[in-house]
GROMACS .gro file of C-alpha atoms in nm:
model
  221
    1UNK     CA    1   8.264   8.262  10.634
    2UNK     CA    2   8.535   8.145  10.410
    3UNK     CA    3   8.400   7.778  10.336
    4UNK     CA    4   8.685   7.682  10.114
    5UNK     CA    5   8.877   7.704  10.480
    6UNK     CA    6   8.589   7.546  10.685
    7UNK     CA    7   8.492   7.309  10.519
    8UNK     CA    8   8.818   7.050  10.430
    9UNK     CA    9   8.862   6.963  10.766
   10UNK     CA   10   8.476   6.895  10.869
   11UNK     CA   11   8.522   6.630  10.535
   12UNK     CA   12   8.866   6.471  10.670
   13UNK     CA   13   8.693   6.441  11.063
   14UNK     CA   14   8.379   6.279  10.929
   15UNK     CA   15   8.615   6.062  10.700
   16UNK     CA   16   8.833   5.896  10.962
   17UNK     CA   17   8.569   5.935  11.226
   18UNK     CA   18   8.355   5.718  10.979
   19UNK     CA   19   8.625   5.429  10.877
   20UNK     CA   20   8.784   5.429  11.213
   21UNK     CA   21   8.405   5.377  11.351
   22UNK     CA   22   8.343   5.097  11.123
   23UNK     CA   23   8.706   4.928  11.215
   24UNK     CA   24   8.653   4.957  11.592
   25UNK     CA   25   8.263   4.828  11.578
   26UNK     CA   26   8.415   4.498  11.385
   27UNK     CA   27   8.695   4.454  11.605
   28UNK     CA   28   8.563   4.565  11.939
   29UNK     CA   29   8.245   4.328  11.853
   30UNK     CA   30   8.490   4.054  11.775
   31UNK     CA   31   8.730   4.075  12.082
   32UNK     CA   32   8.450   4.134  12.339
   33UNK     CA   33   8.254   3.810  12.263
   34UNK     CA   34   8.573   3.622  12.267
   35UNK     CA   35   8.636   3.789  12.644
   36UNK     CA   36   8.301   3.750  12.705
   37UNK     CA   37   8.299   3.368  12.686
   38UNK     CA   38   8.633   3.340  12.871
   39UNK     CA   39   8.672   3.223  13.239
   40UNK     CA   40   8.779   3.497  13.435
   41UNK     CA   41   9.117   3.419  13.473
   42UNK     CA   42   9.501   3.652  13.577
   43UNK     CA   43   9.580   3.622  13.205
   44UNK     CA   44   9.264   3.747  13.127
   45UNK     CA   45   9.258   4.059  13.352
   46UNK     CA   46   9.584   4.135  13.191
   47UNK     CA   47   9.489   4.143  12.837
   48UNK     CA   48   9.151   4.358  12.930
   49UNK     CA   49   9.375   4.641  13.107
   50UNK     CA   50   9.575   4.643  12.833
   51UNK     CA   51   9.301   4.653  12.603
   52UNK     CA   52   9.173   4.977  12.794
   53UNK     CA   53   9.488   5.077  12.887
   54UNK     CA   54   9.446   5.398  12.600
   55UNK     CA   55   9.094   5.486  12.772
   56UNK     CA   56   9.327   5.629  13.071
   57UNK     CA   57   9.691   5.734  12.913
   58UNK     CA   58   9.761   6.073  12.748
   59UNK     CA   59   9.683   6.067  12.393
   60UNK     CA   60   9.976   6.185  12.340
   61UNK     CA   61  10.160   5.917  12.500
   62UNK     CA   62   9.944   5.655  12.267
   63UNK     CA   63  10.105   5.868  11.966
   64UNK     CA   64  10.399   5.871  12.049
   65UNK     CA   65  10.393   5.498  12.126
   66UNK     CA   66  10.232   5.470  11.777
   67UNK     CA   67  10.461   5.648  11.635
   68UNK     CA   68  10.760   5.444  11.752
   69UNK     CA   69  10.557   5.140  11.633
   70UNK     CA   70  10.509   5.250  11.283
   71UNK     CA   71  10.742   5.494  11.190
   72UNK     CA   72  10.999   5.439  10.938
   73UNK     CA   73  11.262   5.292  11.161
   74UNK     CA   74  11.016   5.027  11.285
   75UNK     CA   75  10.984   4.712  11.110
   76UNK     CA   76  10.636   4.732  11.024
   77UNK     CA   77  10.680   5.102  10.900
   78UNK     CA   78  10.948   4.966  10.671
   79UNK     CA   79  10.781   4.649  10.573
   80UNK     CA   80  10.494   4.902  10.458
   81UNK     CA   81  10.691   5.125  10.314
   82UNK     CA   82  10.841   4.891  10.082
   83UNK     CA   83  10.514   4.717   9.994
   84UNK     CA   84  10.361   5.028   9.927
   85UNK     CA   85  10.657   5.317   9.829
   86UNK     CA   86  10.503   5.512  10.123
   87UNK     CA   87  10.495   5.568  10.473
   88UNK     CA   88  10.207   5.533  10.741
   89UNK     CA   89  10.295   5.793  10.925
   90UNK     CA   90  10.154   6.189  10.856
   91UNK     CA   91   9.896   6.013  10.586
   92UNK     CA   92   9.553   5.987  10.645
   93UNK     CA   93   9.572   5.649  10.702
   94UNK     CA   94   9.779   5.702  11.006
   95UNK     CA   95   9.462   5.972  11.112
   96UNK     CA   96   9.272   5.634  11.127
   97UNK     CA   97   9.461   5.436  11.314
   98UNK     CA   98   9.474   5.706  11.567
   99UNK     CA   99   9.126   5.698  11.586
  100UNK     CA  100   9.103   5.367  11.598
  101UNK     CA  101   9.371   5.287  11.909
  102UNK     CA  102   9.185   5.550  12.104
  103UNK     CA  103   8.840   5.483  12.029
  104UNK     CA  104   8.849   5.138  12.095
  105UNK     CA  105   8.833   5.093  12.432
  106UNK     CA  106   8.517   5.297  12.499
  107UNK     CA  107   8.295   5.082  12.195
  108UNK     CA  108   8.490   4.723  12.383
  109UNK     CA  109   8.386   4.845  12.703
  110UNK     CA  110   8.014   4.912  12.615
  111UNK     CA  111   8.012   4.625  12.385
  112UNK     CA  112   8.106   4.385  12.636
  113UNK     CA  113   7.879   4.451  12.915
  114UNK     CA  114   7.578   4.439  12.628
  115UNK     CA  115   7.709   4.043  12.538
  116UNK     CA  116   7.768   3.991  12.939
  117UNK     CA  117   7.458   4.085  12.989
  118UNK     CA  118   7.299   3.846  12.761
  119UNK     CA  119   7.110   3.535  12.943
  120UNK     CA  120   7.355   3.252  12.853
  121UNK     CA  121   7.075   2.986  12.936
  122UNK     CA  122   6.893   3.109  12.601
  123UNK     CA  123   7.222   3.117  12.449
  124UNK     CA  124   7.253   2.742  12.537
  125UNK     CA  125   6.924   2.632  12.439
  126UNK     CA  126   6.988   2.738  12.121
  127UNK     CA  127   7.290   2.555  12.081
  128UNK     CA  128   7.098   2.255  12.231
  129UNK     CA  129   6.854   2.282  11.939
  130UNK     CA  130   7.153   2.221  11.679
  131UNK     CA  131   7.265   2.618  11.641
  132UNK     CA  132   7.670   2.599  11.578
  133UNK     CA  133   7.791   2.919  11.725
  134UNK     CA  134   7.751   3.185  11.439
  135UNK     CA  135   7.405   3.097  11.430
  136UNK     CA  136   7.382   3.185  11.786
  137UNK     CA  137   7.559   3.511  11.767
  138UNK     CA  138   7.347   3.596  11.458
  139UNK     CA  139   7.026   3.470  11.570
  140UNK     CA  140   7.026   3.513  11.965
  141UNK     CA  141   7.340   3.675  12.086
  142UNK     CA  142   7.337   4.001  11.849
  143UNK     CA  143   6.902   4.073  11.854
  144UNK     CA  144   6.955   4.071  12.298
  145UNK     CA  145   7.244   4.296  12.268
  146UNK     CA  146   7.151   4.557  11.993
  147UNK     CA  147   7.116   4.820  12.213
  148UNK     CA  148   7.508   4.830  12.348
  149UNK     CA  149   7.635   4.727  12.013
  150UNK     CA  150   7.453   5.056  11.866
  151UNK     CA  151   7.555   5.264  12.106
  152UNK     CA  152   7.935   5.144  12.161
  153UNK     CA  153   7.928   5.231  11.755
  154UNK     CA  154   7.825   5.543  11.811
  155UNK     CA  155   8.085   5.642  12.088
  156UNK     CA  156   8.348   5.482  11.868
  157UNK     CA  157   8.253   5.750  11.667
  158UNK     CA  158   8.245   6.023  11.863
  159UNK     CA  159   8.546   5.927  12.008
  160UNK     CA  160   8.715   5.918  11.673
  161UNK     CA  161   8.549   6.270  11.549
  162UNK     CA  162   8.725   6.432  11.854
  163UNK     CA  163   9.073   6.196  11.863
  164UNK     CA  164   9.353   6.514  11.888
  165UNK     CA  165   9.666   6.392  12.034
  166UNK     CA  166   9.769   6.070  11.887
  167UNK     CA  167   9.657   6.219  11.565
  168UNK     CA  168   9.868   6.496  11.586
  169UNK     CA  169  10.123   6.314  11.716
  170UNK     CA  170  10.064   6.023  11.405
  171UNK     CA  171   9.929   6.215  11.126
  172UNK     CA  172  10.044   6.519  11.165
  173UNK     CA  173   9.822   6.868  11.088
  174UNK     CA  174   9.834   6.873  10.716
  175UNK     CA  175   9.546   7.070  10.573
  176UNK     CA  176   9.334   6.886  10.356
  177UNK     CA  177   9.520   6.569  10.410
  178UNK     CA  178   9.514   6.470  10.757
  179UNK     CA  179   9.407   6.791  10.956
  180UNK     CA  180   9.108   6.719  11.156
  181UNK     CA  181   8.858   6.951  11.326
  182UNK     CA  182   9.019   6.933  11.658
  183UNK     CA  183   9.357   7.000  11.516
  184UNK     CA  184   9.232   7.293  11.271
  185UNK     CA  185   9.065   7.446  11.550
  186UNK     CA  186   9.416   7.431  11.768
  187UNK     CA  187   9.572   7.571  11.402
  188UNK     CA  188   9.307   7.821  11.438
  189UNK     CA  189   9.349   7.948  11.754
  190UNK     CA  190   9.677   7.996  11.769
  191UNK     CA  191   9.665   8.235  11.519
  192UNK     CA  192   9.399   8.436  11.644
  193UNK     CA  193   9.115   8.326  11.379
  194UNK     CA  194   8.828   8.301  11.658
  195UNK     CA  195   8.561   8.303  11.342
  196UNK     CA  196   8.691   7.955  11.183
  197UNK     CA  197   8.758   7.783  11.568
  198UNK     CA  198   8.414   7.881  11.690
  199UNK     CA  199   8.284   7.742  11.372
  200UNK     CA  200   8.459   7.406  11.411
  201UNK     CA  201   8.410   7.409  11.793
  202UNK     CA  202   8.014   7.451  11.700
  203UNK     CA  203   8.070   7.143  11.489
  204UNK     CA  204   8.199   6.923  11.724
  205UNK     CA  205   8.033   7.004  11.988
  206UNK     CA  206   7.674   6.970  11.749
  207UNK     CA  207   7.818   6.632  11.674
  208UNK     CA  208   7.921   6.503  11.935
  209UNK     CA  209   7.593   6.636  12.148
  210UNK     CA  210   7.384   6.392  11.862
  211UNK     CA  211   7.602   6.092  11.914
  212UNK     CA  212   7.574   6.142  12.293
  213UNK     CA  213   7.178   6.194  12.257
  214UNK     CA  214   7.134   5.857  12.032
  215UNK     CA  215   7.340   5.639  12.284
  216UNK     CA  216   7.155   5.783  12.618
  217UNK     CA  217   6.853   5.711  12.436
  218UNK     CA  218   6.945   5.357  12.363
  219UNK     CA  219   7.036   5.332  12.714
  220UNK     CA  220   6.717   5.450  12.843
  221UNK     CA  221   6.507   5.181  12.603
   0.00000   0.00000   0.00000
């Protein structure tokens, strides 16, 4: 096994996987309390399906959309670019934002349904008692609904460990830099090293068969 080829893109995966994870647990935690507590209007229908609209497109198609969104004829590709004397785009930054589009919708699903499922009742007796609302996310909201906010982490990152189209399309397949596990084993394969893909296939699938385990088991509780 040649490790100094194994081994940079198992570091990059678990990199992005872990950052994007973190960014979709904050936002996904944020965005489905807010839709949570809304009154089930047409507006808000909307905004969900296009909120899980990536859980059903290509990935490609979410890259390339990306890509038009943050490349360097977009605005915000050249407002970054100026800001920082670099692009977004085929950095590893770009690897995580990948993730993060296409993971989403899978932790704001889960999440959701764990803060819908909450008894609002106890919710409101709280705020009866003087609780202003952080305290009753903290206190009462976040204890009832540890189980889906554990395990919609967890399939954020999953998702974002296995994230291969919009990456590829975003970030490119720069070894080292932003080559992930699923794109090194597409790299790998096309060449006809079966040794290294098998290796990184064992590694995702190993991964992604832990995360998996953890959030049926959470489930099951």
């Amino acid at each position: 096994m040649d490790w100094s080829a194994f081994l940079p893109p198992v570091i990059v995966s678990v990199k992005v996987a872990v950052v994007a994870s973190i960014i979709v647990f904050l936002l996904a935690t944020v965005v489905a309390r807010v839709m949570a507590n809304c009154t089930p209007r047409r507006g808000t229908s909307v905004i969900e399906t296009v909120l899980l609209l990536p859980l059903v497109l290509p990935p490609t198609v979410v890259g390339f959309i990306l890509l038009i969104l943050l490349g360097r004829k977009s605005w915000i590709g050249t407002a970054f670019e100026s800001l920082f004397q670099q692009t977004i785009v085929f950095t590893w930054g770009a690897a995580v934002v990948a993730a993060v589009v296409v993971a989403f919708p899978l932790a704001y699903r889960t999440i959701k349904a764990g803060f819908e499922a909450v008894d609002p009742e106890v919710e409101q007796a709280a705020r009866a008692q003087g609780a202003n609302e952080w305290q009753v996310f903290r206190h009462i909201t976040m204890p009832l609904a540890y189980r889906p906010l554990i395990s919609g982490y967890i399939l954020g990152f999953a998702r974002g460990l296995g994230e291969f189209g919009a990456t590829l399309m975003l970030a490119g397949n720069i070894p080292e830099q932003t080559q992930t596990l699923p794109t090194a084993i597409y790299t790998a394969s096309e060449v006809g090293n079966m040794t290294l893909s098998w290796s990184w296939v064992a590694v995702i699938i190993l991964f992604s068969f832990i995360m998996l385990m953890l959030s049926n088991r959470l489930v099951k509780e």
